[in-house]
Coordinates of C-alpha atoms in Angstrom, one line a residue:
M168 CA 40.6 -113.6 25.7
A169 CA 40.3 -109.8 26.2
P170 CA 40.1 -107.7 23.0
K171 CA 43.3 -105.9 22.2
K172 CA 41.9 -102.6 20.9
S173 CA 39.1 -100.2 21.5
K174 CA 35.9 -100.4 19.4
H175 CA 33.8 -97.8 17.7
E176 CA 33.1 -94.7 19.8
L177 CA 33.1 -90.9 19.7
T178 CA 36.2 -89.9 21.6
P179 CA 36.3 -86.6 23.4
K180 CA 39.4 -85.0 21.8
K181 CA 39.3 -85.6 18.1
M182 CA 36.2 -87.8 18.0
K183 CA 37.9 -89.7 15.1
L184 CA 35.5 -92.4 13.9
K185 CA 36.8 -95.5 12.3
K186 CA 35.7 -96.0 8.7
D187 CA 36.0 -98.8 6.2
S188 CA 39.3 -98.1 4.4
K189 CA 37.6 -98.5 1.0
M190 CA 34.8 -96.1 1.8
K191 CA 36.4 -93.1 3.4
L192 CA 35.0 -89.7 2.7
K193 CA 37.2 -87.1 1.1
K194 CA 38.2 -84.2 3.3
K195 CA 36.2 -81.0 2.6
K196 CA 37.3 -77.5 3.2
K197 CA 33.8 -76.3 3.8
K198 CA 33.0 -76.2 7.5
I199 CA 29.6 -77.2 8.9
S200 CA 28.0 -74.9 11.5
S201 CA 27.9 -76.2 15.0
S202 CA 25.5 -73.5 16.2
S203 CA 23.4 -74.2 19.2
N204 CA 20.4 -73.6 16.9
P205 CA 21.2 -76.0 14.0
A206 CA 18.0 -75.3 12.2
A207 CA 19.1 -71.7 11.8
A208 CA 21.8 -72.9 9.4
V209 CA 19.3 -73.9 6.9
S210 CA 18.2 -70.4 6.0
G211 CA 21.7 -69.4 5.2
S212 CA 22.7 -72.6 3.3
D213 CA 23.2 -72.9 -0.4
N214 CA 19.9 -74.2 -1.7
R215 CA 21.0 -74.7 -5.3
G216 CA 19.2 -77.7 -6.8
V217 CA 16.9 -78.2 -3.9
D218 CA 14.3 -80.8 -4.8
S219 CA 10.7 -80.3 -3.4
E220 CA 9.0 -82.7 -5.9
W221 CA 10.2 -85.9 -4.3
W222 CA 7.8 -85.5 -1.3
I223 CA 4.8 -84.9 -3.5
S224 CA 5.6 -88.1 -5.5
F225 CA 6.2 -90.1 -2.3
W226 CA 3.0 -88.8 -0.6
D227 CA 1.0 -89.8 -3.7
K228 CA 2.5 -93.3 -3.6
N229 CA 2.0 -93.7 0.1
P230 CA -1.2 -91.9 1.0
P231 CA -3.1 -92.2 4.3
L232 CA -5.6 -95.0 3.5
P233 CA -8.5 -96.1 5.7
G234 CA -7.2 -98.4 8.4
S235 CA -3.6 -97.4 8.0
M236 CA -1.5 -95.8 10.6
V237 CA -0.4 -92.9 8.3
P238 CA -1.7 -89.6 9.6
E239 CA -4.0 -87.7 7.3
D240 CA -2.2 -84.4 8.1
E241 CA 0.7 -84.0 5.6
E242 CA 3.1 -82.5 8.1
E243 CA 2.4 -85.3 10.6
G244 CA 2.7 -87.8 7.7
F245 CA 6.1 -86.5 6.9
K246 CA 7.2 -87.1 10.5
Y247 CA 5.6 -90.5 10.5
F248 CA 7.7 -91.7 7.6
F249 CA 11.0 -89.9 8.4
R250 CA 10.8 -89.2 12.2
V251 CA 11.8 -85.6 11.7
S252 CA 9.9 -82.4 10.7
K253 CA 10.5 -80.8 7.3
K254 CA 12.6 -78.1 8.9
T255 CA 14.9 -80.7 10.6
F256 CA 15.0 -82.6 7.3
E257 CA 16.3 -79.5 5.6
Y258 CA 19.0 -79.1 8.2
I259 CA 20.1 -82.7 7.8
C260 CA 20.3 -82.2 4.0
S261 CA 22.4 -79.1 4.5
L262 CA 24.9 -81.2 6.5
V263 CA 25.4 -83.9 3.9
R264 CA 24.7 -82.0 0.7
E265 CA 28.3 -81.4 -0.4
D266 CA 29.3 -85.0 0.2
L267 CA 26.3 -86.5 -1.6
I268 CA 26.7 -84.1 -4.6
S269 CA 30.5 -84.6 -4.9
R270 CA 30.3 -88.4 -5.0
P271 CA 27.5 -89.4 -7.4
P272 CA 27.8 -93.2 -8.0
S273 CA 27.2 -94.7 -11.4
G274 CA 23.7 -95.9 -12.0
L275 CA 22.2 -93.9 -9.1
I276 CA 19.0 -92.9 -11.0
N277 CA 15.3 -93.2 -10.4
I278 CA 12.7 -94.7 -12.7
E279 CA 12.5 -91.5 -14.7
G280 CA 16.1 -91.8 -15.6
R281 CA 17.2 -88.7 -13.6
L282 CA 20.0 -88.5 -11.0
L283 CA 18.5 -88.7 -7.5
S284 CA 18.4 -85.4 -5.7
V285 CA 20.1 -84.9 -2.4
E286 CA 16.6 -84.6 -0.8
K287 CA 15.5 -87.9 -2.2
Q288 CA 18.7 -89.7 -1.1
V289 CA 18.3 -88.4 2.4
A290 CA 14.7 -89.4 2.4
I291 CA 15.5 -92.9 1.3
A292 CA 18.2 -93.3 3.9
L293 CA 16.0 -91.9 6.7
R294 CA 13.1 -94.2 5.7
R295 CA 15.4 -97.2 5.8
L296 CA 16.7 -96.3 9.2
A297 CA 13.3 -95.3 10.6
S298 CA 11.2 -98.2 9.4
G299 CA 13.8 -101.0 9.4
E300 CA 11.9 -102.4 6.4
S301 CA 13.8 -104.3 3.8
Q302 CA 15.7 -102.5 1.1
V303 CA 13.3 -103.9 -1.5
S304 CA 10.3 -102.5 0.4
V305 CA 11.9 -99.1 0.9
G306 CA 12.9 -98.9 -2.7
A307 CA 9.4 -99.7 -3.9
S308 CA 8.0 -96.8 -2.0
F309 CA 10.4 -94.5 -3.8
G310 CA 10.5 -96.1 -7.2
V311 CA 14.1 -97.3 -6.9
G312 CA 15.8 -100.7 -6.7
Q313 CA 17.3 -102.5 -3.8
S314 CA 20.8 -101.8 -4.9
T315 CA 20.1 -98.0 -5.0
V316 CA 18.7 -98.1 -1.4
S317 CA 21.8 -99.9 -0.2
Q318 CA 24.2 -97.4 -1.9
V319 CA 22.2 -94.3 -0.8
T320 CA 21.9 -95.4 2.8
W321 CA 25.6 -96.2 3.2
R322 CA 26.7 -92.9 1.5
F323 CA 24.3 -91.1 3.9
I324 CA 25.7 -92.9 6.9
E325 CA 29.3 -92.0 5.9
A326 CA 28.4 -88.4 5.4
M327 CA 26.4 -88.0 8.6
E328 CA 29.1 -89.7 10.7
E329 CA 31.6 -87.1 9.4
R330 CA 29.4 -84.0 9.2
G331 CA 27.1 -84.5 12.2
R332 CA 29.7 -85.4 14.8
H333 CA 29.5 -82.0 16.5
H334 CA 26.0 -83.1 17.7
L335 CA 27.5 -85.8 19.9
K336 CA 30.4 -84.8 22.1
W337 CA 31.2 -84.3 25.8
P338 CA 29.9 -80.9 26.9
D339 CA 32.2 -78.0 27.7
H340 CA 32.4 -76.4 31.2
D341 CA 29.4 -74.1 30.8
K342 CA 27.2 -76.7 29.3
L343 CA 28.2 -79.2 31.9
Q344 CA 27.3 -76.7 34.7
S345 CA 23.9 -76.4 33.1
I346 CA 23.4 -80.2 33.0
K347 CA 24.5 -80.5 36.7
S348 CA 22.1 -77.7 37.7
E349 CA 19.2 -79.5 36.0
F350 CA 20.0 -82.8 37.7
E351 CA 20.1 -81.1 41.1
K352 CA 16.9 -79.2 40.4
T353 CA 15.0 -82.2 39.1
F354 CA 16.4 -85.1 41.2
N355 CA 18.2 -83.4 44.1
L356 CA 21.4 -85.0 42.9
P357 CA 24.2 -82.4 43.2
N358 CA 27.2 -82.6 40.9
C359 CA 25.5 -85.3 38.7
C360 CA 26.7 -85.1 35.1
G361 CA 24.6 -87.7 33.4
A362 CA 23.1 -91.2 33.3
I363 CA 24.6 -94.4 31.7
D364 CA 22.9 -97.4 30.2
A365 CA 23.6 -100.1 27.6
T366 CA 21.5 -102.1 25.1
H367 CA 21.9 -104.9 22.6
I368 CA 21.3 -104.6 18.8
V369 CA 20.1 -108.1 17.8
M370 CA 21.2 -109.7 14.5
T371 CA 21.5 -113.0 12.7
L372 CA 24.9 -114.1 11.6
P373 CA 26.2 -116.5 8.9
A374 CA 27.2 -119.9 10.4
V375 CA 30.8 -119.2 9.8
Q376 CA 30.7 -116.0 11.9
T377 CA 28.7 -117.3 14.9
S378 CA 30.5 -117.7 18.2
D379 CA 29.7 -117.5 21.9
D380 CA 31.3 -114.1 22.0
W381 CA 28.4 -112.6 20.1
C382 CA 25.7 -114.6 21.9
D383 CA 24.1 -112.6 24.7
Q384 CA 22.3 -113.9 27.9
V385 CA 19.0 -114.5 26.1
K386 CA 20.8 -116.5 23.3
N387 CA 20.6 -113.8 20.7
Y388 CA 23.5 -112.8 18.5
S389 CA 23.9 -109.1 19.2
M390 CA 26.2 -106.0 19.4
L391 CA 26.4 -103.9 22.5
V392 CA 25.9 -100.1 22.6
Q393 CA 26.7 -98.0 25.7
G394 CA 25.5 -94.4 26.0
I395 CA 25.7 -91.6 28.5
V396 CA 22.9 -89.0 28.4
D397 CA 22.2 -85.6 29.9
D398 CA 19.1 -84.2 31.5
K399 CA 17.3 -84.1 28.2
S400 CA 18.1 -87.7 27.4
R401 CA 20.5 -86.5 24.8
F402 CA 23.6 -88.7 24.1
L403 CA 26.9 -87.2 25.3
D404 CA 29.1 -90.3 24.8
I405 CA 28.6 -93.5 22.8
V406 CA 30.7 -96.7 22.4
T407 CA 29.6 -99.7 20.3
G408 CA 31.1 -102.5 18.2
W409 CA 31.7 -104.9 21.1
P410 CA 30.0 -108.4 21.0
G411 CA 26.8 -109.0 22.8
G412 CA 28.3 -111.7 25.0
M413 CA 30.5 -109.2 26.8
T414 CA 29.4 -108.2 30.3
I415 CA 28.4 -104.7 31.0
P416 CA 31.2 -104.0 33.5
K417 CA 33.7 -105.2 30.9
L418 CA 32.1 -103.0 28.2
L419 CA 32.5 -100.0 30.5
K420 CA 36.1 -100.9 31.3
F421 CA 37.0 -101.1 27.6
S422 CA 35.4 -97.7 26.8
G423 CA 37.4 -94.5 26.3
F424 CA 35.1 -92.8 28.8
Y425 CA 36.3 -95.2 31.6
K426 CA 39.9 -94.6 30.8
L427 CA 39.4 -90.9 30.9
C428 CA 37.6 -91.0 34.2
E429 CA 40.2 -93.3 35.8
S430 CA 43.1 -91.0 34.6
G431 CA 41.4 -87.9 36.0
Q432 CA 40.6 -86.4 32.6
R433 CA 36.8 -86.7 32.8
L434 CA 34.4 -86.0 35.6
N435 CA 37.2 -84.0 37.2
G436 CA 35.4 -80.8 38.2
N437 CA 35.5 -79.4 41.7
P438 CA 33.7 -81.4 44.5
I439 CA 30.9 -79.6 46.2
S440 CA 29.8 -79.6 49.9
L441 CA 26.7 -81.5 50.9
S442 CA 24.2 -80.8 53.7
N443 CA 25.9 -83.3 56.0
E444 CA 29.3 -81.5 55.7
S445 CA 30.7 -84.2 53.4
E446 CA 31.7 -83.7 49.8
I447 CA 30.6 -85.2 46.5
R448 CA 32.7 -85.2 43.3
E449 CA 31.3 -85.1 39.8
F450 CA 29.6 -88.4 38.9
I451 CA 27.1 -90.2 36.7
V452 CA 24.4 -92.7 37.7
G453 CA 24.1 -96.2 36.4
G454 CA 22.1 -99.3 37.0
A455 CA 22.9 -102.3 39.2
N456 CA 24.6 -104.0 36.3
Y457 CA 27.4 -101.4 36.5
P458 CA 30.2 -101.4 39.2
L459 CA 30.0 -98.9 42.0
L460 CA 32.9 -96.5 41.5
P461 CA 33.9 -93.1 42.8
W462 CA 32.5 -91.5 39.7
L463 CA 29.7 -94.0 39.0
I464 CA 26.9 -94.3 41.6
T465 CA 24.8 -97.4 41.5
P466 CA 21.7 -98.2 43.6
Y467 CA 21.8 -100.0 46.9
S468 CA 21.0 -103.7 46.8
E469 CA 17.9 -105.2 48.3
T470 CA 19.9 -106.6 51.2
D471 CA 21.2 -103.1 52.1
E472 CA 19.4 -100.8 54.4
V473 CA 16.5 -99.2 52.6
S474 CA 17.5 -95.8 51.4
G475 CA 15.6 -92.9 49.7
L476 CA 18.6 -92.8 47.3
N477 CA 17.3 -95.6 45.3
T478 CA 14.1 -93.8 44.3
V479 CA 15.9 -90.7 43.3
H480 CA 18.6 -92.7 41.6
E481 CA 16.1 -94.7 39.5
A482 CA 14.3 -91.5 38.4
A483 CA 17.6 -90.0 37.1
R484 CA 18.8 -93.3 35.5
S485 CA 15.5 -93.5 33.7
L486 CA 16.7 -90.7 31.4
A487 CA 19.2 -93.1 29.8
V488 CA 16.5 -95.9 29.6
R489 CA 14.2 -93.4 27.9
A490 CA 17.0 -92.3 25.5
F491 CA 17.5 -95.9 24.3
S492 CA 13.8 -96.5 24.1
Q493 CA 13.4 -93.5 21.9
L494 CA 16.4 -94.4 19.9
K495 CA 15.2 -97.9 19.1
G496 CA 11.6 -96.7 18.6
S497 CA 12.5 -93.9 16.2
W498 CA 15.1 -95.8 14.2
R499 CA 13.5 -99.2 14.0
I500 CA 16.4 -100.6 12.1
L501 CA 18.1 -100.9 15.5
N502 CA 15.1 -102.7 17.0
K503 CA 14.5 -105.3 14.4
V504 CA 16.7 -108.4 14.0
M505 CA 19.3 -107.4 11.4
W506 CA 19.8 -110.0 8.8
R507 CA 23.5 -110.7 8.5
P508 CA 24.8 -107.2 8.9
D509 CA 28.4 -106.2 8.1
K510 CA 29.8 -106.0 11.6
K511 CA 32.3 -103.4 10.4
K512 CA 29.6 -101.1 9.2
L513 CA 27.0 -101.7 11.9
P514 CA 28.7 -99.5 14.5
S515 CA 28.5 -96.6 12.0
I516 CA 24.8 -97.1 11.5
I517 CA 24.3 -97.2 15.3
V518 CA 26.3 -94.0 15.8
V519 CA 24.4 -92.1 13.1
C520 CA 21.1 -93.1 14.6
C521 CA 22.4 -91.6 17.9
L522 CA 23.4 -88.4 16.0
L523 CA 19.9 -88.2 14.5
H524 CA 18.4 -88.7 18.0
N525 CA 20.5 -85.7 19.2
I526 CA 19.7 -83.6 16.1
I527 CA 16.0 -83.9 16.7
I528 CA 16.5 -82.5 20.2
D529 CA 19.0 -79.8 19.1
C530 CA 16.6 -78.6 16.4
G531 CA 13.8 -78.2 18.8
D532 CA 12.0 -81.1 17.1
Y533 CA 10.2 -83.9 19.1
V534 CA 9.6 -87.6 19.1
K535 CA 5.9 -88.6 19.3
P536 CA 5.2 -90.5 22.5
D537 CA 3.8 -93.5 20.6
V538 CA 7.0 -93.9 18.7
S539 CA 9.1 -94.8 21.8
L540 CA 9.3 -98.4 22.9
S541 CA 8.1 -99.4 26.4
G542 CA 11.6 -100.8 26.9
H543 CA 14.8 -101.3 25.0
H544 CA 16.0 -104.8 26.1
D545 CA 15.4 -108.1 24.4
L546 CA 12.4 -110.2 25.6
G547 CA 13.6 -112.2 28.6
Y548 CA 16.5 -109.9 29.5
V549 CA 17.3 -109.8 33.2
E550 CA 19.7 -107.2 34.6
Q551 CA 22.7 -108.9 36.1
W552 CA 23.8 -107.4 39.5
C553 CA 27.4 -106.3 39.5
K554 CA 29.1 -107.1 42.7
Q555 CA 32.2 -104.9 42.1
V556 CA 32.2 -102.2 44.8
D557 CA 34.9 -99.6 45.1
P558 CA 35.4 -98.5 48.8
V559 CA 35.6 -94.8 47.8
G560 CA 32.5 -95.3 45.6
R561 CA 30.7 -96.8 48.6
K562 CA 31.6 -93.8 50.8
M563 CA 30.4 -91.4 48.0
R564 CA 27.1 -93.2 47.8
D565 CA 26.6 -93.2 51.6
N566 CA 27.4 -89.4 51.7
L567 CA 24.8 -88.8 48.9
A568 CA 22.2 -90.9 50.7
A569 CA 22.8 -89.1 54.0
H570 CA 22.4 -85.7 52.1
L571 CA 19.1 -86.8 50.6
E572 CA 17.8 -87.7 54.1
N573 CA 18.9 -84.4 55.5
I574 CA 17.1 -82.3 52.9
K575 CA 13.8 -84.2 53.1

């Protein structure tokens, strides 16, 4: 039976994110800067009560020992534990500070009996997301209990989902022009606006919650995530919350992005002329597991005439593959098998990890190469070829292939 309503995604108009009704954030009058240089907001932020001692204490408890993977350099050690530089960390704290200060839960204290600072709360949450370690293990490294880690992480997730949403939205006209220019410059793909891919977040479920709907093709219980990325492997659109047993074409069809494209509200810029005197509209590239549509170009099958398009197409699509590999590598909570997660809260965790992925890029930070995974799919996953072919989409792909042949 087809689901009746959309799942968790950042929509292009209001980007209103569903929240657990009992855990909603209170509206704040204070606005968060959406500057193109987010780190610049840190210097002008209110630094009252900024805690710098938590890191000294944490570093003393978790030093680089012989044989460990912890870097000896303190700055690199910070990035190892939290995936971000200290400057990016300060920016993240500035986003959520007001929310974390205004809602101090009872009993949220450390072993010295003092209320946890915003910095320590953010550090606890980032460590939980980055390592994927148990709440008990994360708590031990900070001198707090499992319950505190649970509370702190969820409060951080709520605050980030609300305050960081401007880091994940569909680009405006000028930004989209820049993205298209980079795709054409790098891959010779004119009017290309991005690359799409999907992955599974594996989990275990209580026996009462298990069903074939959540069981994917490699027999894991999982939740799907679909993302569209730009030329920097930065997420532009995310949808998640759907069960892992759903097919990729159906996931696409149930997304808000699909509905906007089909109604002419997305990827609706002017077509441009190609070298063979045909035209190409705005489009994105996707793997063979996606349908071929007028606005979604997929590769030729092995039975089709060999075309240079496939090589160029795969190179562009790899941006989305890389984004998910970095996402799961940086935020290992998404790569480990989640133990009986709350399926209503898991989409928020996924979205916030995507926000953090973008914030790293927006702040001019970086992900170390050894952090990314070699791939983002489950062991044994095989891409299922989608046979859905739109006639207009076929014509668009043929025009693009002919153009690439002409400009060789």
